[in-house]
Amino acid sequence: SFRIPSCIKYTHFQCFGKKEYISERSLQAVREVIVALRSNVQIIGHGWMFRAGAALNQNAVQELLLALEKGDVPKVRNMLESGWRLEASQALYSYLTRMEEPLIPLTIQSLVLGDENENVSVEVIAADVLGLMKEELPANHLLLSAMLFDLLDAVIKSSPADELRGNTLPISMLPLFFTVQTQHINEWRRIVTIFVEMIRQASTQLDVNLAPTDNNVRLTLEGASLELANLIHPEEQELLQNSVVRRYVVPVGYRGDCRNVEVVERTPRNNEAE
């Protein structure tokens, strides 16, 4: 049977009187980035999400990071519309690493990092951690976590099943959610497995409902809703269907993820032309 660690058996996680985890303005700015990244996972490429590199414009990264910290939604939106999506992913990662505490409170982390539940299945632990998050986290904190889980799920699902690099994202994102220390090294595989299961279950456990409406997708969380406009823009759908798109990551003058593509029109075969 599942055992609650002794450190949290009689604890009710109260957040009243504490500084909010993320402000409403910063949450909306982060939302703009997450919407843009999730909308363009196929265009950006799963291997480049949250990955720093020489091709990134560091000035743009810093501008976006400052805008996230200030909650400057118009600035973030304008830069995303200009094509700075890879830079935005790095800015978002940097923003999250600067949080004073991990996304999952230490007391809830005990379900994963403690040794009292080593015989409990990964699925059960993941469900219980998400359940505690849903019950105990303030609204903005929970919504931020839910949106990040949803983005990670979309990126992982877009990764080729036979490509090992597609599985490195949960490992690189793990420190944002958990405080993994030296004593946890022997259990890191199990910890990562639980984290991946949490990502998989989050859309249902956290009441995240992605229901397409026309070209839009609505993300709802416990009665609140966010509009994710044009997850796949019509012009991008046409581009993917009718062209071969090859991305160049390090050309001179590189400006974002969608500004340097080579479009090769598909030449029909003789029987197709007929």
Short mmCIF file of C-alpha atoms in Angstrom, two decimals:
data_model
loop_
_atom_site.label_atom_id
_atom_site.label_comp_id
_atom_site.label_asym_id
_atom_site.label_seq_id
_atom_site.Cartn_x
_atom_site.Cartn_y
_atom_site.Cartn_z
CA SER A 1 0.00 0.00 0.00
CA PHE A 2 1.01 3.58 -0.62
CA ARG A 3 2.70 5.30 2.32
CA ILE A 4 2.76 9.04 2.91
CA PRO A 5 6.21 10.09 4.21
CA SER A 6 6.14 11.02 7.88
CA CYS A 7 7.24 14.57 7.13
CA ILE A 8 3.96 15.32 5.39
CA LYS A 9 1.46 13.03 7.13
CA TYR A 10 -0.03 15.78 9.21
CA THR A 11 0.92 18.74 7.07
CA HIS A 12 -1.55 20.77 5.12
CA PHE A 13 0.38 22.89 2.65
CA GLN A 14 -0.83 26.41 3.30
CA CYS A 15 0.34 29.20 1.05
CA PHE A 16 -1.54 32.06 2.70
CA GLY A 17 0.70 34.93 3.69
CA LYS A 18 3.54 33.74 1.47
CA LYS A 19 4.89 35.61 -1.52
CA GLU A 20 3.14 34.47 -4.68
CA TYR A 21 5.17 32.04 -6.79
CA ILE A 22 4.59 34.00 -10.00
CA SER A 23 2.76 37.25 -10.60
CA GLU A 24 -0.29 37.45 -12.84
CA ARG A 25 1.57 39.62 -15.35
CA SER A 26 4.58 37.31 -15.53
CA LEU A 27 2.25 34.32 -15.85
CA GLN A 28 0.59 35.91 -18.87
CA ALA A 29 4.00 36.67 -20.41
CA VAL A 30 5.12 33.08 -19.83
CA ARG A 31 1.84 31.91 -21.34
CA GLU A 32 2.67 33.79 -24.56
CA VAL A 33 5.96 31.91 -24.84
CA ILE A 34 4.45 28.52 -24.04
CA VAL A 35 1.66 29.03 -26.58
CA ALA A 36 4.18 29.97 -29.28
CA LEU A 37 6.47 27.02 -28.51
CA ARG A 38 3.66 24.51 -28.31
CA SER A 39 2.19 25.87 -31.54
CA ASN A 40 5.44 25.36 -33.40
CA VAL A 41 6.96 22.19 -31.97
CA GLN A 42 7.05 20.59 -35.42
CA ILE A 43 8.57 23.69 -37.03
CA ILE A 44 11.16 24.37 -34.33
CA GLY A 45 12.18 20.75 -33.96
CA HIS A 46 12.06 18.81 -30.70
CA GLY A 47 15.85 18.65 -30.42
CA TRP A 48 16.22 22.42 -30.11
CA MET A 49 13.64 23.23 -27.46
CA PHE A 50 15.23 24.65 -24.28
CA ARG A 51 18.68 24.06 -25.73
CA ALA A 52 21.29 26.81 -25.58
CA GLY A 53 23.60 27.19 -28.52
CA ALA A 54 25.90 29.50 -30.42
CA ALA A 55 23.14 30.15 -32.97
CA LEU A 56 20.99 31.90 -30.39
CA ASN A 57 20.97 35.67 -30.30
CA GLN A 58 21.89 36.31 -26.68
CA ASN A 59 20.70 39.92 -26.81
CA ALA A 60 17.25 38.68 -27.79
CA VAL A 61 17.37 36.07 -25.02
CA GLN A 62 18.13 38.76 -22.45
CA GLU A 63 15.40 41.05 -23.79
CA LEU A 64 12.86 38.26 -23.53
CA LEU A 65 14.06 37.25 -20.08
CA LEU A 66 13.67 40.81 -18.83
CA ALA A 67 10.20 41.00 -20.39
CA LEU A 68 9.18 37.77 -18.64
CA GLU A 69 10.41 39.10 -15.30
CA LYS A 70 8.54 42.38 -15.78
CA GLY A 71 5.45 40.70 -17.18
CA ASP A 72 5.72 42.78 -20.36
CA VAL A 73 3.26 40.84 -22.52
CA PRO A 74 3.32 43.20 -25.56
CA LYS A 75 7.14 43.00 -25.70
CA VAL A 76 7.10 39.20 -25.53
CA ARG A 77 4.35 38.97 -28.13
CA ASN A 78 6.14 41.32 -30.56
CA MET A 79 9.41 39.42 -30.30
CA LEU A 80 7.66 36.10 -30.83
CA GLU A 81 5.92 37.48 -33.90
CA SER A 82 9.36 38.53 -35.17
CA GLY A 83 10.50 34.91 -35.02
CA TRP A 84 12.54 34.74 -31.82
CA ARG A 85 11.02 31.45 -30.67
CA LEU A 86 14.20 29.53 -29.91
CA GLU A 87 15.48 32.53 -27.99
CA ALA A 88 12.15 32.60 -26.15
CA SER A 89 12.54 28.96 -25.11
CA GLN A 90 15.97 29.71 -23.65
CA ALA A 91 14.65 32.84 -21.94
CA LEU A 92 11.81 30.82 -20.42
CA TYR A 93 14.25 28.19 -19.16
CA SER A 94 16.46 30.89 -17.62
CA TYR A 95 13.43 32.53 -16.05
CA LEU A 96 12.36 29.26 -14.45
CA THR A 97 15.86 28.54 -13.12
CA ARG A 98 15.77 31.88 -11.29
CA MET A 99 12.71 30.91 -9.28
CA GLU A 100 13.45 30.86 -5.57
CA GLU A 101 11.89 27.41 -5.19
CA PRO A 102 11.33 24.46 -7.54
CA LEU A 103 7.94 24.11 -9.20
CA ILE A 104 7.06 21.21 -6.91
CA PRO A 105 7.23 22.06 -3.17
CA LEU A 106 9.80 20.08 -1.20
CA THR A 107 7.13 18.46 0.94
CA ILE A 108 5.39 17.04 -2.12
CA GLN A 109 8.72 16.04 -3.66
CA SER A 110 9.16 13.68 -0.72
CA LEU A 111 6.78 11.26 -2.41
CA VAL A 112 9.31 10.88 -5.23
CA LEU A 113 12.67 11.51 -3.58
CA GLY A 114 12.00 9.66 -0.33
CA ASP A 115 12.71 5.95 0.08
CA GLU A 116 9.43 5.05 1.80
CA ASN A 117 7.58 4.44 -1.48
CA GLU A 118 10.21 2.52 -3.42
CA ASN A 119 7.87 -0.45 -3.81
CA VAL A 120 4.96 1.65 -5.07
CA SER A 121 4.37 1.74 -8.82
CA VAL A 122 5.53 4.72 -10.85
CA GLU A 123 1.98 5.37 -12.05
CA VAL A 124 0.57 5.60 -8.53
CA ILE A 125 3.30 7.93 -7.27
CA ALA A 126 2.94 10.21 -10.30
CA ALA A 127 -0.83 10.40 -9.82
CA ASP A 128 -0.49 11.18 -6.11
CA VAL A 129 2.09 13.91 -6.67
CA LEU A 130 -0.15 15.56 -9.25
CA GLY A 131 -3.12 15.18 -6.93
CA LEU A 132 -1.30 16.98 -4.12
CA MET A 133 -0.20 19.72 -6.50
CA LYS A 134 -3.76 20.23 -7.65
CA GLU A 135 -5.03 20.35 -4.09
CA GLU A 136 -2.37 22.50 -2.48
CA LEU A 137 -0.77 24.87 -4.99
CA PRO A 138 -2.08 28.42 -5.46
CA ALA A 139 -3.90 29.02 -8.75
CA ASN A 140 -1.07 30.79 -10.61
CA HIS A 141 1.54 28.28 -9.45
CA LEU A 142 -0.65 25.37 -10.51
CA LEU A 143 -1.49 26.92 -13.87
CA LEU A 144 2.19 27.53 -14.61
CA SER A 145 2.99 23.91 -13.78
CA ALA A 146 0.09 22.62 -15.88
CA MET A 147 1.13 24.67 -18.91
CA LEU A 148 4.73 23.47 -18.64
CA PHE A 149 3.63 19.85 -18.32
CA ASP A 150 1.46 20.30 -21.39
CA LEU A 151 4.33 21.80 -23.38
CA LEU A 152 6.72 19.02 -22.35
CA ASP A 153 4.13 16.42 -23.29
CA ALA A 154 3.74 17.98 -26.75
CA VAL A 155 7.51 18.08 -27.29
CA ILE A 156 8.02 14.48 -26.15
CA LYS A 157 5.18 13.25 -28.37
CA SER A 158 6.77 14.96 -31.37
CA SER A 159 10.10 13.23 -30.74
CA PRO A 160 10.91 10.21 -32.93
CA ALA A 161 10.43 7.05 -30.90
CA ASP A 162 13.75 5.62 -32.10
CA GLU A 163 15.83 8.70 -31.34
CA LEU A 164 17.50 8.71 -27.94
CA ARG A 165 18.01 12.44 -27.97
CA GLY A 166 14.25 12.87 -27.84
CA ASN A 167 14.32 11.49 -24.30
CA THR A 168 16.84 13.95 -22.87
CA LEU A 169 14.34 16.78 -22.37
CA PRO A 170 12.83 15.37 -19.13
CA ILE A 171 16.34 15.00 -17.70
CA SER A 172 17.29 18.58 -18.52
CA MET A 173 13.99 19.91 -17.14
CA LEU A 174 14.01 17.77 -13.98
CA PRO A 175 15.91 20.33 -11.80
CA LEU A 176 13.14 22.87 -12.41
CA PHE A 177 10.64 20.58 -10.71
CA PHE A 178 12.72 18.58 -8.21
CA THR A 179 15.65 19.27 -5.91
CA VAL A 180 17.78 16.27 -6.82
CA GLN A 181 20.87 15.94 -4.64
CA THR A 182 23.85 13.62 -4.40
CA GLN A 183 22.03 11.05 -2.31
CA HIS A 184 19.44 10.63 -5.06
CA ILE A 185 21.93 9.68 -7.79
CA ASN A 186 21.35 5.94 -7.36
CA GLU A 187 17.62 6.46 -7.92
CA TRP A 188 17.81 8.99 -10.74
CA ARG A 189 16.39 6.59 -13.35
CA ARG A 190 13.32 5.95 -11.22
CA ILE A 191 12.95 9.68 -10.48
CA VAL A 192 13.08 10.54 -14.19
CA THR A 193 10.62 7.74 -14.96
CA ILE A 194 8.17 9.13 -12.40
CA PHE A 195 8.64 12.62 -13.86
CA VAL A 196 7.88 11.37 -17.38
CA GLU A 197 4.77 9.63 -16.05
CA MET A 198 3.72 12.89 -14.39
CA ILE A 199 4.07 14.66 -17.73
CA ARG A 200 1.93 11.98 -19.35
CA GLN A 201 -0.80 12.12 -16.69
CA ALA A 202 -0.86 15.88 -16.11
CA SER A 203 -3.43 16.73 -18.76
CA THR A 204 -6.04 14.62 -16.98
CA GLN A 205 -4.87 14.79 -13.37
CA LEU A 206 -4.61 18.59 -13.38
CA ASP A 207 -7.86 19.02 -15.31
CA VAL A 208 -6.15 20.38 -18.38
CA ASN A 209 -8.55 19.95 -21.26
CA LEU A 210 -7.35 20.64 -24.77
CA ALA A 211 -10.44 20.87 -26.93
CA PRO A 212 -9.96 22.13 -30.50
CA THR A 213 -12.35 24.84 -31.65
CA ASP A 214 -11.77 25.79 -35.31
CA ASN A 215 -8.08 26.75 -35.51
CA ASN A 216 -7.84 27.42 -31.80
CA VAL A 217 -7.30 25.22 -28.80
CA ARG A 218 -8.72 26.12 -25.41
CA LEU A 219 -6.77 25.18 -22.32
CA THR A 220 -8.95 24.96 -19.25
CA LEU A 221 -7.83 24.44 -15.69
CA GLU A 222 -10.35 24.18 -12.86
CA GLY A 223 -12.83 26.55 -14.45
CA ALA A 224 -10.27 29.04 -15.71
CA SER A 225 -9.53 29.11 -19.42
CA LEU A 226 -6.71 30.26 -21.61
CA GLU A 227 -7.05 30.77 -25.33
CA LEU A 228 -4.23 29.19 -27.30
CA ALA A 229 -4.78 30.92 -30.63
CA ASN A 230 -3.90 29.17 -33.87
CA LEU A 231 -1.80 26.33 -32.52
CA ILE A 232 -0.89 25.41 -36.05
CA HIS A 233 -1.28 28.41 -38.31
CA PRO A 234 -2.89 27.69 -41.72
CA GLU A 235 0.19 28.82 -43.63
CA GLU A 236 2.37 26.46 -41.58
CA GLN A 237 -0.01 23.56 -42.22
CA GLU A 238 0.19 24.23 -45.96
CA LEU A 239 3.96 24.50 -45.78
CA LEU A 240 4.28 21.18 -44.00
CA GLN A 241 1.89 19.42 -46.36
CA ASN A 242 3.16 20.74 -49.70
CA SER A 243 6.84 21.44 -49.20
CA VAL A 244 10.05 19.99 -47.88
CA VAL A 245 11.31 22.29 -45.12
CA ARG A 246 14.94 22.14 -44.08
CA ARG A 247 16.00 24.30 -41.17
CA TYR A 248 19.44 25.83 -41.00
CA VAL A 249 20.44 26.44 -37.43
CA VAL A 250 23.66 28.41 -37.83
CA PRO A 251 23.46 30.58 -40.96
CA VAL A 252 24.86 34.11 -40.89
CA GLY A 253 22.13 36.54 -39.93
CA TYR A 254 20.14 33.87 -38.11
CA ARG A 255 17.08 35.46 -36.53
CA GLY A 256 14.84 33.03 -34.79
CA ASP A 257 13.61 29.57 -35.67
CA CYS A 258 11.22 30.28 -38.54
CA ARG A 259 13.19 32.86 -40.51
CA ASN A 260 15.74 30.60 -42.19
CA VAL A 261 14.13 27.77 -44.06
CA GLU A 262 14.67 26.43 -47.52
CA VAL A 263 11.46 25.52 -49.27
CA VAL A 264 11.81 22.97 -52.04
CA GLU A 265 8.68 22.56 -54.09
CA ARG A 266 7.74 18.95 -54.57
CA THR A 267 8.19 17.81 -58.18
CA PRO A 268 5.41 15.39 -59.18
CA ARG A 269 6.31 12.13 -60.83
CA ASN A 270 5.11 11.45 -64.33
CA ASN A 271 2.17 9.32 -63.21
CA GLU A 272 1.19 11.95 -60.63
CA ALA A 273 1.31 14.73 -63.22
CA GLU A 274 -1.14 12.80 -65.36
#
